[in-house]
GROMACS .gro file of N, CA and C in nm:
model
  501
    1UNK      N    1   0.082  -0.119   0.000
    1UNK     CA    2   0.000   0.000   0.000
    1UNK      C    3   0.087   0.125   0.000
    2UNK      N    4   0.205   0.104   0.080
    2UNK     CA    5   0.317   0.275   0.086
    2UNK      C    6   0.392   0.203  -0.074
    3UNK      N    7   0.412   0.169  -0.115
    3UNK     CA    8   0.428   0.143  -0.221
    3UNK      C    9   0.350   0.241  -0.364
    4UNK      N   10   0.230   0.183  -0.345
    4UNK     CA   11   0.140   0.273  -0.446
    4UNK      C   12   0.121   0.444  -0.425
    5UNK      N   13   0.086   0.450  -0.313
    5UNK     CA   14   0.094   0.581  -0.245
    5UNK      C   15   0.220   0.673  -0.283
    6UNK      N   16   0.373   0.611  -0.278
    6UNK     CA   17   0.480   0.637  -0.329
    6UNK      C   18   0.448   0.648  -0.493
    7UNK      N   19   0.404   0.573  -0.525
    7UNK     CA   20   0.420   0.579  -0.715
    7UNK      C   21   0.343   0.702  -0.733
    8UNK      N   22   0.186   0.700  -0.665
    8UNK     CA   23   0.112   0.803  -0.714
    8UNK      C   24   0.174   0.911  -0.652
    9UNK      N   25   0.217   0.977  -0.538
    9UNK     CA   26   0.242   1.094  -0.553
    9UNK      C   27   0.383   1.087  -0.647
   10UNK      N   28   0.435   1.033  -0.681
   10UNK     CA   29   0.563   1.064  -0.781
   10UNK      C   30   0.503   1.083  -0.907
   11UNK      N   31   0.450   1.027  -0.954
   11UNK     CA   32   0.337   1.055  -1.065
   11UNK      C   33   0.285   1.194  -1.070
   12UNK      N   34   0.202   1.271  -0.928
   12UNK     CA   35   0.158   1.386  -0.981
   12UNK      C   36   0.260   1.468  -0.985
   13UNK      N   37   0.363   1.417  -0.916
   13UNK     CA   38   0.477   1.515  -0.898
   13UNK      C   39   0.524   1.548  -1.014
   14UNK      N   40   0.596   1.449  -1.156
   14UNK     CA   41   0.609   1.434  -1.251
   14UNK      C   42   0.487   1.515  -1.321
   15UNK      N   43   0.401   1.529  -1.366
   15UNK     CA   44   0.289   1.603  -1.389
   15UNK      C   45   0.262   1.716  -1.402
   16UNK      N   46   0.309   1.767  -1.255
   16UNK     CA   47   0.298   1.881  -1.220
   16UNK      C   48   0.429   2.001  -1.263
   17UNK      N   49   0.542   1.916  -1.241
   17UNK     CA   50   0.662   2.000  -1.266
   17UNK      C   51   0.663   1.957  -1.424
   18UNK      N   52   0.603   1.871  -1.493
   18UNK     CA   53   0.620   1.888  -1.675
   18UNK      C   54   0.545   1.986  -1.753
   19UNK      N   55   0.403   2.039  -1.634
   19UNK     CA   56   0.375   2.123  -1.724
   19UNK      C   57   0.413   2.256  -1.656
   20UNK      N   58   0.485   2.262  -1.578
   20UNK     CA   59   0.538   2.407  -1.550
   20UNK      C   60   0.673   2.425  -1.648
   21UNK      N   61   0.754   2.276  -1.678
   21UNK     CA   62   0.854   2.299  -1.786
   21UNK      C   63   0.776   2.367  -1.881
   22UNK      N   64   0.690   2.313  -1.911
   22UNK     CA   65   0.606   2.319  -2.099
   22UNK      C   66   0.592   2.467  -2.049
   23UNK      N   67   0.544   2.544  -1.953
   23UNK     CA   68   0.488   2.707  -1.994
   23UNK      C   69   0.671   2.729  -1.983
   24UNK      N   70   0.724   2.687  -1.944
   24UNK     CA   71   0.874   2.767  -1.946
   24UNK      C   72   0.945   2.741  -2.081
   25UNK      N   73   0.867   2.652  -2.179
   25UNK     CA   74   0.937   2.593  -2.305
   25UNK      C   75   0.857   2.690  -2.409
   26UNK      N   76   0.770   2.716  -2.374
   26UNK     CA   77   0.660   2.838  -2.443
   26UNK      C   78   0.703   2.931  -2.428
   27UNK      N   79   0.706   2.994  -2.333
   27UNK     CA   80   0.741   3.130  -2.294
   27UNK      C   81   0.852   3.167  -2.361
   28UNK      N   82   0.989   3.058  -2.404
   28UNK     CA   83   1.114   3.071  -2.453
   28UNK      C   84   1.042   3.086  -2.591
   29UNK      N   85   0.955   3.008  -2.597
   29UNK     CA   86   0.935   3.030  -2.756
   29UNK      C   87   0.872   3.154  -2.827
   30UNK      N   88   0.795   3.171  -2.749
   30UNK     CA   89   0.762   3.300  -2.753
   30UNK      C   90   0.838   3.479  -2.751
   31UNK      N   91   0.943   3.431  -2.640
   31UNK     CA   92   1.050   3.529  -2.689
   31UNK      C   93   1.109   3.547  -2.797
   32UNK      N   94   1.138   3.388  -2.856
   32UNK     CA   95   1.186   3.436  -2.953
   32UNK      C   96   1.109   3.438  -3.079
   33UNK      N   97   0.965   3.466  -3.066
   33UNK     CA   98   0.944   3.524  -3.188
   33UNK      C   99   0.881   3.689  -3.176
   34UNK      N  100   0.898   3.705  -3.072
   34UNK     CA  101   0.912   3.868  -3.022
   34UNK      C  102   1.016   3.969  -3.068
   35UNK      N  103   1.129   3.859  -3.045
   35UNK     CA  104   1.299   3.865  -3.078
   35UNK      C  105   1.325   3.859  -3.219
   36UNK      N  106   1.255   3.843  -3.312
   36UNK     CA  107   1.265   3.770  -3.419
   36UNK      C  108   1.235   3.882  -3.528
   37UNK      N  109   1.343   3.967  -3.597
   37UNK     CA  110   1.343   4.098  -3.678
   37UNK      C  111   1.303   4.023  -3.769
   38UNK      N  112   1.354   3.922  -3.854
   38UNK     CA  113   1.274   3.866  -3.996
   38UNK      C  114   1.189   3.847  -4.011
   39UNK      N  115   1.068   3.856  -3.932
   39UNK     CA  116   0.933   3.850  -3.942
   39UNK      C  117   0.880   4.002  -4.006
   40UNK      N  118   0.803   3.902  -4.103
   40UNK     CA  119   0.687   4.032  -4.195
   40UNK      C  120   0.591   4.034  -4.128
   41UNK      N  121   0.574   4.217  -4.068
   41UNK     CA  122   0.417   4.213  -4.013
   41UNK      C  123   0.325   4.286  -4.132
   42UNK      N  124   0.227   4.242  -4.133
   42UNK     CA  125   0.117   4.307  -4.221
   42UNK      C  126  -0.014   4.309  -4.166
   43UNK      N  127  -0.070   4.458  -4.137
   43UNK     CA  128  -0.198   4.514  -4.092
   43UNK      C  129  -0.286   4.476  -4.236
   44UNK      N  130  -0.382   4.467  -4.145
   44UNK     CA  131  -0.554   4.480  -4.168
   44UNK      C  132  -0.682   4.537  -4.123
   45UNK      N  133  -0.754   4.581  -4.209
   45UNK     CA  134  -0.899   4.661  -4.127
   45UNK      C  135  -0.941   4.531  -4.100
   46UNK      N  136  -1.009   4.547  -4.024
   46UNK     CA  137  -1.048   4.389  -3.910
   46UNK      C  138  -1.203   4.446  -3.946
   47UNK      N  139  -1.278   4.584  -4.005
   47UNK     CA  140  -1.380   4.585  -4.075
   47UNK      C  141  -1.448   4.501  -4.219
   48UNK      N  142  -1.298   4.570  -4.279
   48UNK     CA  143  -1.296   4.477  -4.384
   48UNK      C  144  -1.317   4.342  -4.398
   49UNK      N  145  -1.261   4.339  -4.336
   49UNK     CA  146  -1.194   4.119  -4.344
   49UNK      C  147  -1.356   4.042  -4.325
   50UNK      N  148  -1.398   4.149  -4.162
   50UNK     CA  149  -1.503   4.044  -4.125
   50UNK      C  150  -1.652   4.121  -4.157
   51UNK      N  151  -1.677   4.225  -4.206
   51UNK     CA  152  -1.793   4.327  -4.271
   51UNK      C  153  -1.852   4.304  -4.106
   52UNK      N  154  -1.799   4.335  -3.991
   52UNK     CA  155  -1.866   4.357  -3.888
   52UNK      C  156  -1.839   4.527  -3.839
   53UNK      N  157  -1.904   4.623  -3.864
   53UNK     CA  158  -1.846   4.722  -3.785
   53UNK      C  159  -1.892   4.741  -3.600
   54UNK      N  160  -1.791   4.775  -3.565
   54UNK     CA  161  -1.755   4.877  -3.457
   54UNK      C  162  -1.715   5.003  -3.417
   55UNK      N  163  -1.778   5.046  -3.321
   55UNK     CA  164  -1.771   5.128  -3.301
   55UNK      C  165  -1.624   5.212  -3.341
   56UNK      N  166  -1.556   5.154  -3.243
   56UNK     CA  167  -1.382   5.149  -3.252
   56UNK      C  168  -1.293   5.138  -3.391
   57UNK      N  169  -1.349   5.069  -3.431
   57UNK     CA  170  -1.308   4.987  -3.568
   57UNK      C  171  -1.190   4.875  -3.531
   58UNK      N  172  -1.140   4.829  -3.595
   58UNK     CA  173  -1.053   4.738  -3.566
   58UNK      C  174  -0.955   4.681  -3.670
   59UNK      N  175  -0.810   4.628  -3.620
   59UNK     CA  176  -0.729   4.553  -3.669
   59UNK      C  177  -0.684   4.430  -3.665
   60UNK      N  178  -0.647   4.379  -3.737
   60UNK     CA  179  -0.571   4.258  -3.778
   60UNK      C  180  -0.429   4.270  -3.775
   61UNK      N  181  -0.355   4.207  -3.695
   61UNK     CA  182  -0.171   4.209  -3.727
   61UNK      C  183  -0.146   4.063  -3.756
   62UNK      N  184  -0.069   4.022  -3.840
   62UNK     CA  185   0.002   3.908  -3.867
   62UNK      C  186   0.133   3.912  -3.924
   63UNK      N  187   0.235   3.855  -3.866
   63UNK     CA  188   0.372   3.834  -3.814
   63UNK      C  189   0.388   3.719  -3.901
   64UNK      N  190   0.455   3.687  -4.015
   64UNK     CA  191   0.477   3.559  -4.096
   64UNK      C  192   0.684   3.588  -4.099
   65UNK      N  193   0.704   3.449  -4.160
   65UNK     CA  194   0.841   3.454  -4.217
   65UNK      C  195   0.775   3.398  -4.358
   66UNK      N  196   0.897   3.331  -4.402
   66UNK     CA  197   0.806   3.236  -4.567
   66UNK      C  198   0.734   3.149  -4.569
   67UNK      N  199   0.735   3.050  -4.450
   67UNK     CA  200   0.688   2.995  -4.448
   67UNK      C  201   0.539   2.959  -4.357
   68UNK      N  202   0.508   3.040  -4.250
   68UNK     CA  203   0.402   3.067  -4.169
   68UNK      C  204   0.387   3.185  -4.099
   69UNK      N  205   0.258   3.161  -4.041
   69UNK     CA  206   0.223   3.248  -3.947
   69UNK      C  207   0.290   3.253  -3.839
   70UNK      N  208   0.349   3.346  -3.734
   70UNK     CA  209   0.418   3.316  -3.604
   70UNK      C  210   0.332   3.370  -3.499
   71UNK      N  211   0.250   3.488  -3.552
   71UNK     CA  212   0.204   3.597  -3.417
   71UNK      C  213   0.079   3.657  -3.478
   72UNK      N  214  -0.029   3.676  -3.431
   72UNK     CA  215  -0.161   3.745  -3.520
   72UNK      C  216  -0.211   3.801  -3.351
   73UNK      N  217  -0.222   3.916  -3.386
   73UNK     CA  218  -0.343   4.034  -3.298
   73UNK      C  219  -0.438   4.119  -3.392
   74UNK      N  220  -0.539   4.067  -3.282
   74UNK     CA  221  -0.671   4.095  -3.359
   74UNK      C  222  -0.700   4.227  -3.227
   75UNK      N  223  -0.739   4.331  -3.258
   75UNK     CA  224  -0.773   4.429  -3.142
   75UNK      C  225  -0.912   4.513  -3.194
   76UNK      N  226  -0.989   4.495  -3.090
   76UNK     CA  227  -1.134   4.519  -3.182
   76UNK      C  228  -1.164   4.658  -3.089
   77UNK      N  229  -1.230   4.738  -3.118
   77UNK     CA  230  -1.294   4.872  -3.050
   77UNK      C  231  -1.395   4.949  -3.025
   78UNK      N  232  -1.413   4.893  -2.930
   78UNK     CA  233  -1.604   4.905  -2.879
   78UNK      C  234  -1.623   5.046  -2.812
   79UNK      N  235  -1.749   5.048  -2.827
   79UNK     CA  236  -1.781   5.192  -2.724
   79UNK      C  237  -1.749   5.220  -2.603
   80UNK      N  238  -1.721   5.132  -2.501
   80UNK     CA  239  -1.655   5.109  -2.367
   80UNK      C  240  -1.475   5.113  -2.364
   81UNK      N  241  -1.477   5.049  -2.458
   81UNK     CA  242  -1.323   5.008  -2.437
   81UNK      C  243  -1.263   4.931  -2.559
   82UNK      N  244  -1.155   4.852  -2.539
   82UNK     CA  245  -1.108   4.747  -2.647
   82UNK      C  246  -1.064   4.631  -2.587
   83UNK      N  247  -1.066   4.495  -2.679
   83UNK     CA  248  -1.048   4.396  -2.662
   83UNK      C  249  -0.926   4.320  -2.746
   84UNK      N  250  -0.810   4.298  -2.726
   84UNK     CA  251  -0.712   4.240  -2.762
   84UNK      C  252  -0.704   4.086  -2.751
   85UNK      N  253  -0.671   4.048  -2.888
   85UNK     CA  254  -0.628   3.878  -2.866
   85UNK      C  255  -0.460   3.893  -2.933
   86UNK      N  256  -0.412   3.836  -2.871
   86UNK     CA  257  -0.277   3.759  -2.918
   86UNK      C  258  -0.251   3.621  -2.907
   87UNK      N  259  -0.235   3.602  -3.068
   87UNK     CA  260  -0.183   3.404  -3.046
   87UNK      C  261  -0.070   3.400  -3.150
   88UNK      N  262   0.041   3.355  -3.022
   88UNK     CA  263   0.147   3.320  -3.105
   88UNK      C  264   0.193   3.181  -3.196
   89UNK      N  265   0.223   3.125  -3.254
   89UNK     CA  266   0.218   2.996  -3.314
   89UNK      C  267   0.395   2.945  -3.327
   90UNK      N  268   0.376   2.779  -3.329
   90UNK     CA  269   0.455   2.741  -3.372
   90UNK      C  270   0.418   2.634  -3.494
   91UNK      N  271   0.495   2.626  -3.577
   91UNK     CA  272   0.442   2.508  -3.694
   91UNK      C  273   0.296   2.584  -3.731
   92UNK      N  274   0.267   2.648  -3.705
   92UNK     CA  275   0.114   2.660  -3.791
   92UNK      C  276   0.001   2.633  -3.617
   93UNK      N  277   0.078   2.607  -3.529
   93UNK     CA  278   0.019   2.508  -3.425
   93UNK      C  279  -0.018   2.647  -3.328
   94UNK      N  280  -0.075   2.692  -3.268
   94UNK     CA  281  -0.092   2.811  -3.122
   94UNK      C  282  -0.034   2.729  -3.065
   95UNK      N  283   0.030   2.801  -2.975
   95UNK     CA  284   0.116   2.753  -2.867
   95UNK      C  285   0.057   2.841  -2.714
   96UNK      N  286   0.048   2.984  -2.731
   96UNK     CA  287  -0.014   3.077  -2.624
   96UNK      C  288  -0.056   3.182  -2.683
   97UNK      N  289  -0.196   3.209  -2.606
   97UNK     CA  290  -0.309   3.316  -2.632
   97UNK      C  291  -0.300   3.375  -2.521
   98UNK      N  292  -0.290   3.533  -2.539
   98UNK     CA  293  -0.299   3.632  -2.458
   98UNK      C  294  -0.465   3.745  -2.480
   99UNK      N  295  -0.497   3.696  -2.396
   99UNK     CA  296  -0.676   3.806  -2.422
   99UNK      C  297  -0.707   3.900  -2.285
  100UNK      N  298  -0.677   4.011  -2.373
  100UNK     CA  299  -0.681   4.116  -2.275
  100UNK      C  300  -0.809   4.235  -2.294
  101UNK      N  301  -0.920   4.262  -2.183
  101UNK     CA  302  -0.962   4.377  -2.222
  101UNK      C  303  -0.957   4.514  -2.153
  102UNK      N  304  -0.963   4.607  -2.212
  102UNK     CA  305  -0.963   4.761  -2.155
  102UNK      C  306  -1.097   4.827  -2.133
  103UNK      N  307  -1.135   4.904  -2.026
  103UNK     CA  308  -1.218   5.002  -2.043
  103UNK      C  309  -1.212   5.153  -2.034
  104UNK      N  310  -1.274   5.195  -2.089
  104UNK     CA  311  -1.227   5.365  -2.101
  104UNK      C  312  -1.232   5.384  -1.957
  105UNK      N  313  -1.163   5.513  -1.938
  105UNK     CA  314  -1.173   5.545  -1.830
  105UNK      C  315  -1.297   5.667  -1.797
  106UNK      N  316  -1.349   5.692  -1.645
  106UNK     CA  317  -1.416   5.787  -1.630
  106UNK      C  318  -1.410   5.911  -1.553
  107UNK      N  319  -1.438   6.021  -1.587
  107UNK     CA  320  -1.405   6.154  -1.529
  107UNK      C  321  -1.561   6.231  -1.532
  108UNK      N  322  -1.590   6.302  -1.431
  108UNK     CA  323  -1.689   6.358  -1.407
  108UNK      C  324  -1.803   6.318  -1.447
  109UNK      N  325  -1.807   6.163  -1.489
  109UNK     CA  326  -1.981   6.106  -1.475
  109UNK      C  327  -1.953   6.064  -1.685
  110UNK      N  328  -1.852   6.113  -1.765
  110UNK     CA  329  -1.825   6.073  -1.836
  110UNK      C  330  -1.704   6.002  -1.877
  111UNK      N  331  -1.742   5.956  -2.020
  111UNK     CA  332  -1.603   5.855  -2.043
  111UNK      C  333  -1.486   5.908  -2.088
  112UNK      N  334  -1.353   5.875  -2.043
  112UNK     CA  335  -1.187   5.922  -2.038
  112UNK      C  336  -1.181   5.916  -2.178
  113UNK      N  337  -1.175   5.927  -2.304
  113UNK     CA  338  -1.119   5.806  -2.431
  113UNK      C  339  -0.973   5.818  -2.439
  114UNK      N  340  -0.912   5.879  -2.335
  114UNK     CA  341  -0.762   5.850  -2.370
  114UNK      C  342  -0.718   5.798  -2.244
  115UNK      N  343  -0.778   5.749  -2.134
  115UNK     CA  344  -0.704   5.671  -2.062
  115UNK      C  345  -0.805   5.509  -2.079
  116UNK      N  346  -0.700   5.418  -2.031
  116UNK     CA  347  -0.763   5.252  -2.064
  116UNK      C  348  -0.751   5.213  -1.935
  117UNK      N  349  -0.816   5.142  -1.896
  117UNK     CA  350  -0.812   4.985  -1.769
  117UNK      C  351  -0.807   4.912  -1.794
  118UNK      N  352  -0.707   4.807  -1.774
  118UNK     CA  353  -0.689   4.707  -1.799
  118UNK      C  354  -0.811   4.643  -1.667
  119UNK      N  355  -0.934   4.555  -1.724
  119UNK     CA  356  -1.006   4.495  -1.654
  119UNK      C  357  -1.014   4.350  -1.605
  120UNK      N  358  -0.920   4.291  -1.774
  120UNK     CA  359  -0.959   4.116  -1.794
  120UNK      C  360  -0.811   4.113  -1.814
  121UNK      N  361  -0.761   4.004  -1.808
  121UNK     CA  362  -0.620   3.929  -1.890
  121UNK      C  363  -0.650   3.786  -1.873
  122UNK      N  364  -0.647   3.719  -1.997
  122UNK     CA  365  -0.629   3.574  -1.930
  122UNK      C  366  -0.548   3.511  -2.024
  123UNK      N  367  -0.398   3.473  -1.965
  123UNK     CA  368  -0.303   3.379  -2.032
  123UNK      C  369  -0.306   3.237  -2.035
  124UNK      N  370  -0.322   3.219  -2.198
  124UNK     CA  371  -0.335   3.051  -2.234
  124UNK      C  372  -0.243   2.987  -2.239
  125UNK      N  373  -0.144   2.907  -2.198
  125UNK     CA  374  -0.070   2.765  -2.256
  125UNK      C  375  -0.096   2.703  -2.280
  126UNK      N  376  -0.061   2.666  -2.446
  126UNK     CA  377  -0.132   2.516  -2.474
  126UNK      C  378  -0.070   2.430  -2.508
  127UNK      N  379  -0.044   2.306  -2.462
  127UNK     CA  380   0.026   2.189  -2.458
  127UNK      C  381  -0.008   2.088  -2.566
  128UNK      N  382  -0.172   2.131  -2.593
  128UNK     CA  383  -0.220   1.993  -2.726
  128UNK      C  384  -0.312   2.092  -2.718
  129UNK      N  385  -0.332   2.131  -2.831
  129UNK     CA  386  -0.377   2.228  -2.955
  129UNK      C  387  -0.542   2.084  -2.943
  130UNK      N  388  -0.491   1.977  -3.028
  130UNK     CA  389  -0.589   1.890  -3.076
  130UNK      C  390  -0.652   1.824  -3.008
  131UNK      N  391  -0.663   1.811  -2.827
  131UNK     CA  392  -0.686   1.727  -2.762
  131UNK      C  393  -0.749   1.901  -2.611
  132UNK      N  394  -0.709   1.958  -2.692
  132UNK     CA  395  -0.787   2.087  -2.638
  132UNK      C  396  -0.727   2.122  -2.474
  133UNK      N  397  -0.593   2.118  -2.433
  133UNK     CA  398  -0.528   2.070  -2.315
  133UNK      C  399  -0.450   2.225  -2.314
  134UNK      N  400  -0.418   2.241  -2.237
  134UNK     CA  401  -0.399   2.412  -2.153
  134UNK      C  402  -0.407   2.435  -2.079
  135UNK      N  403  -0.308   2.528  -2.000
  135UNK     CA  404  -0.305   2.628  -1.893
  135UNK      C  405  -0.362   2.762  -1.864
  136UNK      N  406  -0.480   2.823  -1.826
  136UNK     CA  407  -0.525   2.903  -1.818
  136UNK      C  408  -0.529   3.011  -1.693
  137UNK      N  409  -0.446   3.109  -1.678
  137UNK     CA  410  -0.448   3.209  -1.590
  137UNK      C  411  -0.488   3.309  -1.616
  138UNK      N  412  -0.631   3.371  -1.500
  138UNK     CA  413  -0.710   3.457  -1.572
  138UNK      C  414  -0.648   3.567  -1.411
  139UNK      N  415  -0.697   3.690  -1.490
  139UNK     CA  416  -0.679   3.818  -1.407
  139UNK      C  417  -0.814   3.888  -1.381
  140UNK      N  418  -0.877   3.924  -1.330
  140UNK     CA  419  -1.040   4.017  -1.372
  140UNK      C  420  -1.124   3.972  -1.413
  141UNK      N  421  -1.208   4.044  -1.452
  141UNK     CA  422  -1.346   3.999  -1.482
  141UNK      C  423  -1.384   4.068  -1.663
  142UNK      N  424  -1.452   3.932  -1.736
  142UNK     CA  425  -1.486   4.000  -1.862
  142UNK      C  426  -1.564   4.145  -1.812
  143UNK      N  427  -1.612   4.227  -1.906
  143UNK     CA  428  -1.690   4.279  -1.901
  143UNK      C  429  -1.769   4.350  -2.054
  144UNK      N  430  -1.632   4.306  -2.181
  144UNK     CA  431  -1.706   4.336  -2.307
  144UNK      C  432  -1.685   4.214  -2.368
  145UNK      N  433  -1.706   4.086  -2.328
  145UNK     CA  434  -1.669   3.978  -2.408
  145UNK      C  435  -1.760   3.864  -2.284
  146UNK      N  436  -1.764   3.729  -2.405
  146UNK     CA  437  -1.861   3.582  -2.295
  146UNK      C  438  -1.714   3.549  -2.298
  147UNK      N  439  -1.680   3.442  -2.209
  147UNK     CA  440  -1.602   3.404  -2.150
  147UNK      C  441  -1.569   3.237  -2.292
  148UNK      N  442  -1.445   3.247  -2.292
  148UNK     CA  443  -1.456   3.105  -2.431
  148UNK      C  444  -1.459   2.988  -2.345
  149UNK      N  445  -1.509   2.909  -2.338
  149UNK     CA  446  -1.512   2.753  -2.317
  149UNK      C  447  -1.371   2.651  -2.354
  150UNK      N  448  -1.309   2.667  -2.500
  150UNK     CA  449  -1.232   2.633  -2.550
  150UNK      C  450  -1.126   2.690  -2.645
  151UNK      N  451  -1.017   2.659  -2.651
  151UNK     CA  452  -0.973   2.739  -2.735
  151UNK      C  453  -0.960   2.698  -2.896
  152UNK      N  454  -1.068   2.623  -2.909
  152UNK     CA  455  -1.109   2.606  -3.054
  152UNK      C  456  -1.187   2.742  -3.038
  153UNK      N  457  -1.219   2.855  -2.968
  153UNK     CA  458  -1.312   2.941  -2.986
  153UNK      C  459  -1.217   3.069  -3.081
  154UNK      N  460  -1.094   3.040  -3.073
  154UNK     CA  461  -0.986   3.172  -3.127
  154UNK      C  462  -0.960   3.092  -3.270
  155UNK      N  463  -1.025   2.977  -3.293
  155UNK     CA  464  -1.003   2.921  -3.466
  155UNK      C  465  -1.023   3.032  -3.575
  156UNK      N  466  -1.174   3.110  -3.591
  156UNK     CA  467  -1.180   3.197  -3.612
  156UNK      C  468  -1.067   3.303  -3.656
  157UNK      N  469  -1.013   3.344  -3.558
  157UNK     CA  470  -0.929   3.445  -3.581
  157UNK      C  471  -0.819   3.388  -3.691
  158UNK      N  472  -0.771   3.246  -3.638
  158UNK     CA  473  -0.650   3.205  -3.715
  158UNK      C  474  -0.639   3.165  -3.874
  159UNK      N  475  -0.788   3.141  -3.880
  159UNK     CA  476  -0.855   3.131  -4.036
  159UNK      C  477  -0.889   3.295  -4.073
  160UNK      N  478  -0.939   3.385  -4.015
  160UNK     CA  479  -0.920   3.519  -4.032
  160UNK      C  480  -0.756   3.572  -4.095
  161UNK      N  481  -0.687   3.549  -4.059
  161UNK     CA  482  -0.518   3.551  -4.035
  161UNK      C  483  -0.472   3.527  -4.237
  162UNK      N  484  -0.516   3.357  -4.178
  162UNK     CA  485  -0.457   3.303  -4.304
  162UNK      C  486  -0.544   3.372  -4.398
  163UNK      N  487  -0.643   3.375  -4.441
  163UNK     CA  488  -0.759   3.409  -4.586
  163UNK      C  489  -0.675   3.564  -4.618
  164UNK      N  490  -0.628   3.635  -4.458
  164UNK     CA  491  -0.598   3.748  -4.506
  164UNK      C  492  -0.470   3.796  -4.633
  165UNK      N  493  -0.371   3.725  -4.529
  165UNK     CA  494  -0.274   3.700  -4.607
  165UNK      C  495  -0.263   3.626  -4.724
  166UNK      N  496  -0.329   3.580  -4.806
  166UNK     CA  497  -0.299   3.508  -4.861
  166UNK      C  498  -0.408   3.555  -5.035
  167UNK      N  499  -0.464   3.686  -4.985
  167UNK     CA  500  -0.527   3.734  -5.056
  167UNK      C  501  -0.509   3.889  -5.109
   0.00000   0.00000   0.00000
């Protein structure tokens, strides 16, 4: 019985410290495509692309070399505030999503439009893309967005990304 007891906690132990490697194997990866001057960025009206307007209006960024996508921010702009996604990729694959939102700020019973709050942040690691497996650390509370379930919910954007470029 101290036998099994021994295996299983070595087990979660193993577990636990592999996926704190994996956000530390991300995070490297991610620097370096932060780090990474050979990357072509190319803007987009994020009106255009998706014939949705906003208030704000919005953009599209995508970060390629020759052969893929590395980095796409989508930043949309609502009457309250704005909503930022960042997903960086490896192989074509997301690796980590950063979703952040802002709200205007307020002064005398009206709205700031040049100062922001940061209200929401929630950082994704994802370990299996296909099996839907991730680390999720959230900061705040939505308040211009539903909350995603999965991160098949940012597919969207990444098919947004590609059609753009590629047209």
């Amino acid at each position: 019985m101290k036998n099994a007891f021994v295996i299983i906690l070595t087990l979660i132990g193993f577990l636990a410290f592999g996926q704190e490697n994996n956000v530390d194997r991300i995070d490297n990866e991610v620097k370096f495509i932060e780090s990474d001057s050979t990357l072509k960025e190319t803007e987009f009206d994020w009106v255009e692309l998706t014939g949705i307007s906003t208030d704000g209006g919005g953009i599209l960024k995508v970060w390629q070399n020759e052969k893929q996508i590395c980095k796409i921010v989508e930043e949309i702009g609502l009457s309250y505030g704005r909503i930022r996604t960042i997903i960086y990729l490896n192989d074509g694959i997301p690796i980590k999503i950063v979703e952040t939102e802002e709200n205007f700020g307020h002064e005398n019973g009206e709205l700031n439009y040049k100062k922001l709050n940061k209200v929401f942040r929630a950082t994704i690691h994802i370990f299996d893309w296909e099996n839907d497996e991730s680390k999720i650390v959230q900061t705040g509370k939505r308040v211009l967005s539903e909350g995603s379930c999965s991160t098949f919910d940012y597919e969207p954007t990444i098919e947004r990304a590609k059609k753009a470029i590629t047209e």
